[in-house]
Amino acid sequence: MTIKTLLPVCALFASATLFAQSMPAGAIQAGTLANDKLVSDVLPQIVILASTKGCQEPKDARPYLKAQPKGKVGNRMWQEIWLIQCRNGNYPVEARFQEDATGASFRLR
């Protein structure tokens, strides 16, 4: 392997390592399973909860999957961690989603 081919491999490994380190404790992958409507419903509540935990000036919100969905389609439950990046640090908010006949509901902590 030449230095020319080794450098991109090292860079890729380094970026993957940095990404993995930036995930909050308990997260298994980046992203959300919530659809756009559910995200628009839950995100303001997540920011409010982060503010009650001390978040000042929320700047960004990044969702991470904590647990894969369980149950049958239409009645699945899954968990996510939303990392709210604030001027004074990062604030994780855990969300539990539950599908039901009318869509989905959520609980935050």
Tab-separated table of N, CA and C in Angstrom:
chain	number	residue	atom	x	y	z
A	1	MET	N	0.854	-1.174	0.000
A	1	MET	CA	0.000	0.000	0.000
A	1	MET	C	0.901	1.238	0.000
A	2	THR	N	0.598	2.169	-0.853
A	2	THR	CA	1.405	3.385	-0.945
A	2	THR	C	0.853	4.442	0.005
A	3	ILE	N	1.643	5.452	0.232
A	3	ILE	CA	1.216	6.559	1.094
A	3	ILE	C	-0.006	7.259	0.504
A	4	LYS	N	-0.091	7.271	-0.837
A	4	LYS	CA	-1.218	7.914	-1.512
A	4	LYS	C	-2.536	7.200	-1.201
A	5	THR	N	-2.499	5.885	-1.116
A	5	THR	CA	-3.725	5.150	-0.799
A	5	THR	C	-3.950	5.037	0.699
A	6	LEU	N	-2.910	5.130	1.467
A	6	LEU	CA	-3.020	5.006	2.915
A	6	LEU	C	-3.652	6.245	3.561
A	7	LEU	N	-3.344	7.420	3.052
A	7	LEU	CA	-3.872	8.659	3.641
A	7	LEU	C	-5.401	8.727	3.619
A	8	PRO	N	-6.065	8.452	2.480
A	8	PRO	CA	-7.534	8.497	2.502
A	8	PRO	C	-8.147	7.472	3.454
A	9	VAL	N	-7.535	6.306	3.557
A	9	VAL	CA	-8.041	5.288	4.477
A	9	VAL	C	-7.926	5.777	5.917
A	10	CYS	N	-6.791	6.371	6.258
A	10	CYS	CA	-6.597	6.914	7.610
A	10	CYS	C	-7.591	8.036	7.892
A	11	ALA	N	-7.815	8.896	6.913
A	11	ALA	CA	-8.759	10.005	7.089
A	11	ALA	C	-10.173	9.478	7.303
A	12	LEU	N	-10.557	8.466	6.549
A	12	LEU	CA	-11.883	7.877	6.694
A	12	LEU	C	-12.042	7.253	8.075
A	13	PHE	N	-11.040	6.521	8.517
A	13	PHE	CA	-11.082	5.904	9.842
A	13	PHE	C	-11.166	6.973	10.932
A	14	ALA	N	-10.388	8.022	10.792
A	14	ALA	CA	-10.383	9.095	11.792
A	14	ALA	C	-11.739	9.779	11.862
A	15	SER	N	-12.358	10.051	10.707
A	15	SER	CA	-13.654	10.725	10.724
A	15	SER	C	-14.726	9.809	11.296
A	16	ALA	N	-14.664	8.514	11.004
A	16	ALA	CA	-15.627	7.573	11.576
A	16	ALA	C	-15.452	7.485	13.087
A	17	THR	N	-14.226	7.514	13.543
A	17	THR	CA	-13.949	7.463	14.975
A	17	THR	C	-14.456	8.721	15.665
A	18	LEU	N	-14.226	9.887	15.073
A	18	LEU	CA	-14.714	11.139	15.661
A	18	LEU	C	-16.228	11.149	15.727
A	19	PHE	N	-16.892	10.663	14.665
A	19	PHE	CA	-18.347	10.635	14.643
A	19	PHE	C	-18.868	9.725	15.748
A	20	ALA	N	-18.258	8.544	15.874
A	20	ALA	CA	-18.700	7.603	16.900
A	20	ALA	C	-18.516	8.201	18.290
A	21	GLN	N	-17.457	8.949	18.499
A	21	GLN	CA	-17.209	9.547	19.804
A	21	GLN	C	-18.185	10.679	20.098
A	22	SER	N	-18.741	11.301	19.072
A	22	SER	CA	-19.627	12.429	19.296
A	22	SER	C	-21.059	11.991	19.598
A	23	MET	N	-21.381	10.711	19.422
A	23	MET	CA	-22.725	10.236	19.736
A	23	MET	C	-22.906	10.209	21.254
A	24	PRO	N	-24.100	10.549	21.731
A	24	PRO	CA	-24.327	10.515	23.176
A	24	PRO	C	-24.317	9.083	23.708
A	25	ALA	N	-24.040	8.945	24.981
A	25	ALA	CA	-24.030	7.627	25.621
A	25	ALA	C	-25.380	6.949	25.422
A	26	GLY	N	-25.356	5.692	25.037
A	26	GLY	CA	-26.577	4.923	24.837
A	26	GLY	C	-27.082	4.919	23.412
A	27	ALA	N	-26.560	5.782	22.559
A	27	ALA	CA	-27.005	5.846	21.162
A	27	ALA	C	-26.404	4.697	20.365
A	28	ILE	N	-27.198	4.157	19.420
A	28	ILE	CA	-26.701	3.071	18.579
A	28	ILE	C	-26.475	3.507	17.140
A	29	GLN	N	-27.098	4.609	16.726
A	29	GLN	CA	-26.844	5.164	15.395
A	29	GLN	C	-27.416	6.568	15.309
A	30	ALA	N	-26.898	7.340	14.387
A	30	ALA	CA	-27.381	8.705	14.181
A	30	ALA	C	-28.675	8.677	13.376
A	31	GLY	N	-29.536	9.667	13.620
A	31	GLY	CA	-30.761	9.807	12.848
A	31	GLY	C	-32.007	9.544	13.681
A	32	THR	N	-33.152	9.792	13.054
A	32	THR	CA	-34.444	9.584	13.699
A	32	THR	C	-35.313	8.688	12.828
A	33	LEU	N	-36.234	7.987	13.439
A	33	LEU	CA	-37.219	7.195	12.704
A	33	LEU	C	-38.536	7.951	12.579
A	34	ALA	N	-38.626	9.102	13.221
A	34	ALA	CA	-39.847	9.904	13.193
A	34	ALA	C	-40.020	10.558	11.822
A	35	ASN	N	-41.276	10.628	11.374
A	35	ASN	CA	-41.549	11.331	10.118
A	35	ASN	C	-41.545	12.844	10.371
A	36	ASP	N	-41.651	13.617	9.303
A	36	ASP	CA	-41.566	15.080	9.417
A	36	ASP	C	-42.614	15.655	10.370
A	37	LYS	N	-43.828	15.130	10.333
A	37	LYS	CA	-44.907	15.624	11.198
A	37	LYS	C	-44.575	15.367	12.668
A	38	LEU	N	-44.104	14.158	12.951
A	38	LEU	CA	-43.760	13.825	14.333
A	38	LEU	C	-42.579	14.659	14.823
A	39	VAL	N	-41.594	14.876	13.958
A	39	VAL	CA	-40.452	15.726	14.327
A	39	VAL	C	-40.933	17.140	14.630
A	40	SER	N	-41.837	17.674	13.792
A	40	SER	CA	-42.322	19.042	14.029
A	40	SER	C	-43.135	19.131	15.318
A	41	ASP	N	-43.749	18.034	15.738
A	41	ASP	CA	-44.485	18.016	17.006
A	41	ASP	C	-43.551	17.900	18.208
A	42	VAL	N	-42.532	17.057	18.090
A	42	VAL	CA	-41.691	16.742	19.244
A	42	VAL	C	-40.563	17.749	19.465
A	43	LEU	N	-40.011	18.310	18.401
A	43	LEU	CA	-38.827	19.161	18.542
A	43	LEU	C	-39.037	20.376	19.452
A	44	PRO	N	-40.134	21.123	19.322
A	44	PRO	CA	-40.311	22.256	20.253
A	44	PRO	C	-40.366	21.807	21.719
A	45	GLN	N	-40.986	20.659	21.970
A	45	GLN	CA	-41.064	20.142	23.337
A	45	GLN	C	-39.688	19.717	23.848
A	46	ILE	N	-38.876	19.153	22.957
A	46	ILE	CA	-37.512	18.748	23.324
A	46	ILE	C	-36.683	19.971	23.698
A	47	VAL	N	-36.810	21.037	22.919
A	47	VAL	CA	-36.051	22.265	23.195
A	47	VAL	C	-36.494	22.873	24.527
A	48	ILE	N	-37.790	22.855	24.800
A	48	ILE	CA	-38.287	23.370	26.083
A	48	ILE	C	-37.713	22.559	27.240
A	49	LEU	N	-37.718	21.235	27.111
A	49	LEU	CA	-37.176	20.393	28.181
A	49	LEU	C	-35.681	20.636	28.368
A	50	ALA	N	-34.943	20.779	27.268
A	50	ALA	CA	-33.507	21.084	27.373
A	50	ALA	C	-33.303	22.418	28.091
A	51	SER	N	-34.172	23.388	27.822
A	51	SER	CA	-34.073	24.692	28.492
A	51	SER	C	-34.289	24.560	29.991
A	52	THR	N	-35.211	23.698	30.401
A	52	THR	CA	-35.433	23.498	31.837
A	52	THR	C	-34.245	22.799	32.495
A	53	LYS	N	-33.442	22.115	31.689
A	53	LYS	CA	-32.233	21.458	32.210
A	53	LYS	C	-31.033	22.400	32.236
A	54	GLY	N	-31.202	23.623	31.690
A	54	GLY	CA	-30.119	24.603	31.729
A	54	GLY	C	-29.605	25.063	30.386
A	55	CYS	N	-30.131	24.535	29.303
A	55	CYS	CA	-29.690	24.931	27.960
A	55	CYS	C	-29.957	26.415	27.734
A	56	GLN	N	-28.918	27.128	27.312
A	56	GLN	CA	-29.044	28.544	26.971
A	56	GLN	C	-28.769	28.704	25.484
A	57	GLU	N	-29.677	29.318	24.786
A	57	GLU	CA	-29.565	29.573	23.350
A	57	GLU	C	-29.330	28.295	22.549
A	58	PRO	N	-30.376	27.476	22.374
A	58	PRO	CA	-30.233	26.270	21.555
A	58	PRO	C	-29.792	26.631	20.141
A	59	LYS	N	-28.817	25.894	19.631
A	59	LYS	CA	-28.266	26.179	18.309
A	59	LYS	C	-28.539	25.062	17.309
A	60	ASP	N	-28.622	23.821	17.779
A	60	ASP	CA	-28.768	22.686	16.874
A	60	ASP	C	-29.393	21.529	17.638
A	61	ALA	N	-30.075	20.657	16.923
A	61	ALA	CA	-30.657	19.450	17.510
A	61	ALA	C	-30.284	18.274	16.623
A	62	ARG	N	-29.728	17.245	17.245
A	62	ARG	CA	-29.318	16.057	16.490
A	62	ARG	C	-29.934	14.818	17.126
A	63	PRO	N	-30.727	14.083	16.329
A	63	PRO	CA	-31.351	12.872	16.862
A	63	PRO	C	-30.455	11.646	16.695
A	64	TYR	N	-30.580	10.737	17.647
A	64	TYR	CA	-29.851	9.466	17.623
A	64	TYR	C	-30.799	8.365	18.080
A	65	LEU	N	-30.738	7.243	17.421
A	65	LEU	CA	-31.549	6.097	17.805
A	65	LEU	C	-30.936	5.432	19.030
A	66	LYS	N	-31.778	5.163	20.029
A	66	LYS	CA	-31.317	4.488	21.248
A	66	LYS	C	-31.737	3.020	21.247
A	67	ALA	N	-32.916	2.735	20.702
A	67	ALA	CA	-33.410	1.359	20.641
A	67	ALA	C	-34.202	1.171	19.353
A	68	GLN	N	-33.950	0.063	18.678
A	68	GLN	CA	-34.676	-0.269	17.449
A	68	GLN	C	-36.159	-0.467	17.766
A	69	PRO	N	-37.025	-0.256	16.763
A	69	PRO	CA	-38.461	-0.441	16.991
A	69	PRO	C	-38.792	-1.871	17.421
A	70	LYS	N	-39.764	-1.964	18.324
A	70	LYS	CA	-40.277	-3.259	18.767
A	70	LYS	C	-41.769	-3.271	18.515
A	71	GLY	N	-42.309	-4.424	18.169
A	71	GLY	CA	-43.740	-4.557	17.954
A	71	GLY	C	-44.091	-4.623	16.485
A	72	LYS	N	-45.401	-4.735	16.237
A	72	LYS	CA	-45.912	-4.830	14.872
A	72	LYS	C	-46.108	-3.434	14.296
A	73	VAL	N	-46.042	-3.344	12.965
A	73	VAL	CA	-46.264	-2.063	12.285
A	73	VAL	C	-47.615	-1.502	12.727
A	74	GLY	N	-47.627	-0.232	13.083
A	74	GLY	CA	-48.830	0.415	13.586
A	74	GLY	C	-48.917	0.407	15.103
A	75	ASN	N	-48.058	-0.389	15.728
A	75	ASN	CA	-48.036	-0.461	17.188
A	75	ASN	C	-46.596	-0.566	17.700
A	76	ARG	N	-45.667	-0.016	16.924
A	76	ARG	CA	-44.251	-0.108	17.299
A	76	ARG	C	-43.890	0.943	18.339
A	77	MET	N	-42.833	0.624	19.095
A	77	MET	CA	-42.275	1.548	20.072
A	77	MET	C	-40.781	1.603	19.826
A	78	TRP	N	-40.200	2.820	19.891
A	78	TRP	CA	-38.752	2.962	19.784
A	78	TRP	C	-38.300	4.141	20.624
A	79	GLN	N	-36.992	4.183	20.876
A	79	GLN	CA	-36.428	5.238	21.717
A	79	GLN	C	-35.326	5.978	20.975
A	80	GLU	N	-35.267	7.270	21.228
A	80	GLU	CA	-34.234	8.119	20.634
A	80	GLU	C	-33.643	9.034	21.700
A	81	ILE	N	-32.458	9.520	21.415
A	81	ILE	CA	-31.822	10.555	22.232
A	81	ILE	C	-31.618	11.747	21.307
A	82	TRP	N	-32.143	12.887	21.686
A	82	TRP	CA	-31.936	14.105	20.913
A	82	TRP	C	-30.904	14.939	21.663
A	83	LEU	N	-29.811	15.238	20.996
A	83	LEU	CA	-28.747	16.037	21.600
A	83	LEU	C	-28.944	17.487	21.173
A	84	ILE	N	-29.277	18.324	22.131
A	84	ILE	CA	-29.494	19.743	21.862
A	84	ILE	C	-28.186	20.465	22.142
A	85	GLN	N	-27.649	21.097	21.115
A	85	GLN	CA	-26.396	21.841	21.256
A	85	GLN	C	-26.741	23.290	21.585
A	86	CYS	N	-26.246	23.730	22.733
A	86	CYS	CA	-26.553	25.063	23.241
A	86	CYS	C	-25.267	25.858	23.404
A	87	ARG	N	-25.430	27.142	23.602
A	87	ARG	CA	-24.264	28.006	23.805
A	87	ARG	C	-23.420	27.520	24.977
A	88	ASN	N	-24.067	26.972	25.998
A	88	ASN	CA	-23.355	26.564	27.212
A	88	ASN	C	-23.169	25.046	27.328
A	89	GLY	N	-23.257	24.319	26.237
A	89	GLY	CA	-23.002	22.877	26.279
A	89	GLY	C	-24.058	22.072	25.545
A	90	ASN	N	-23.940	20.763	25.658
A	90	ASN	CA	-24.877	19.845	25.012
A	90	ASN	C	-25.824	19.252	26.048
A	91	TYR	N	-27.087	19.153	25.688
A	91	TYR	CA	-28.106	18.644	26.588
A	91	TYR	C	-28.865	17.506	25.909
A	92	PRO	N	-28.711	16.272	26.413
A	92	PRO	CA	-29.447	15.153	25.830
A	92	PRO	C	-30.871	15.087	26.384
A	93	VAL	N	-31.807	14.794	25.505
A	93	VAL	CA	-33.198	14.586	25.896
A	93	VAL	C	-33.621	13.243	25.314
A	94	GLU	N	-34.138	12.369	26.162
A	94	GLU	CA	-34.583	11.058	25.702
A	94	GLU	C	-36.053	11.130	25.310
A	95	ALA	N	-36.373	10.491	24.184
A	95	ALA	CA	-37.744	10.459	23.683
A	95	ALA	C	-38.144	9.007	23.439
A	96	ARG	N	-39.344	8.669	23.875
A	96	ARG	CA	-39.904	7.343	23.611
A	96	ARG	C	-41.121	7.549	22.718
A	97	PHE	N	-41.110	6.914	21.559
A	97	PHE	CA	-42.194	7.048	20.589
A	97	PHE	C	-43.030	5.776	20.573
A	98	GLN	N	-44.351	5.951	20.440
A	98	GLN	CA	-45.270	4.817	20.389
A	98	GLN	C	-46.274	5.056	19.268
A	99	GLU	N	-46.283	4.157	18.281
A	99	GLU	CA	-47.288	4.251	17.217
A	99	GLU	C	-48.647	3.853	17.784
A	100	ASP	N	-49.698	4.477	17.225
A	100	ASP	CA	-51.054	4.100	17.592
A	100	ASP	C	-51.959	4.295	16.386
A	101	ALA	N	-53.248	4.123	16.573
A	101	ALA	CA	-54.198	4.181	15.461
A	101	ALA	C	-54.241	5.551	14.791
A	102	THR	N	-53.905	6.602	15.511
A	102	THR	CA	-53.987	7.952	14.950
A	102	THR	C	-52.640	8.503	14.506
A	103	GLY	N	-51.576	7.742	14.655
A	103	GLY	CA	-50.236	8.215	14.280
A	103	GLY	C	-49.217	7.733	15.283
A	104	ALA	N	-48.745	8.644	16.122
A	104	ALA	CA	-47.771	8.275	17.148
A	104	ALA	C	-47.812	9.294	18.278
A	105	SER	N	-47.438	8.832	19.447
A	105	SER	CA	-47.310	9.720	20.600
A	105	SER	C	-45.876	9.629	21.095
A	106	PHE	N	-45.525	10.539	21.989
A	106	PHE	CA	-44.158	10.530	22.512
A	106	PHE	C	-44.156	10.924	23.976
A	107	ARG	N	-43.111	10.473	24.653
A	107	ARG	CA	-42.853	10.842	26.037
A	107	ARG	C	-41.401	11.265	26.136
A	108	LEU	N	-41.139	12.346	26.846
A	108	LEU	CA	-39.777	12.876	26.963
A	108	LEU	C	-39.291	12.792	28.400
A	109	ARG	N	-37.962	12.659	28.511
A	109	ARG	CA	-37.342	12.780	29.837
A	109	ARG	C	-35.904	13.181	29.669
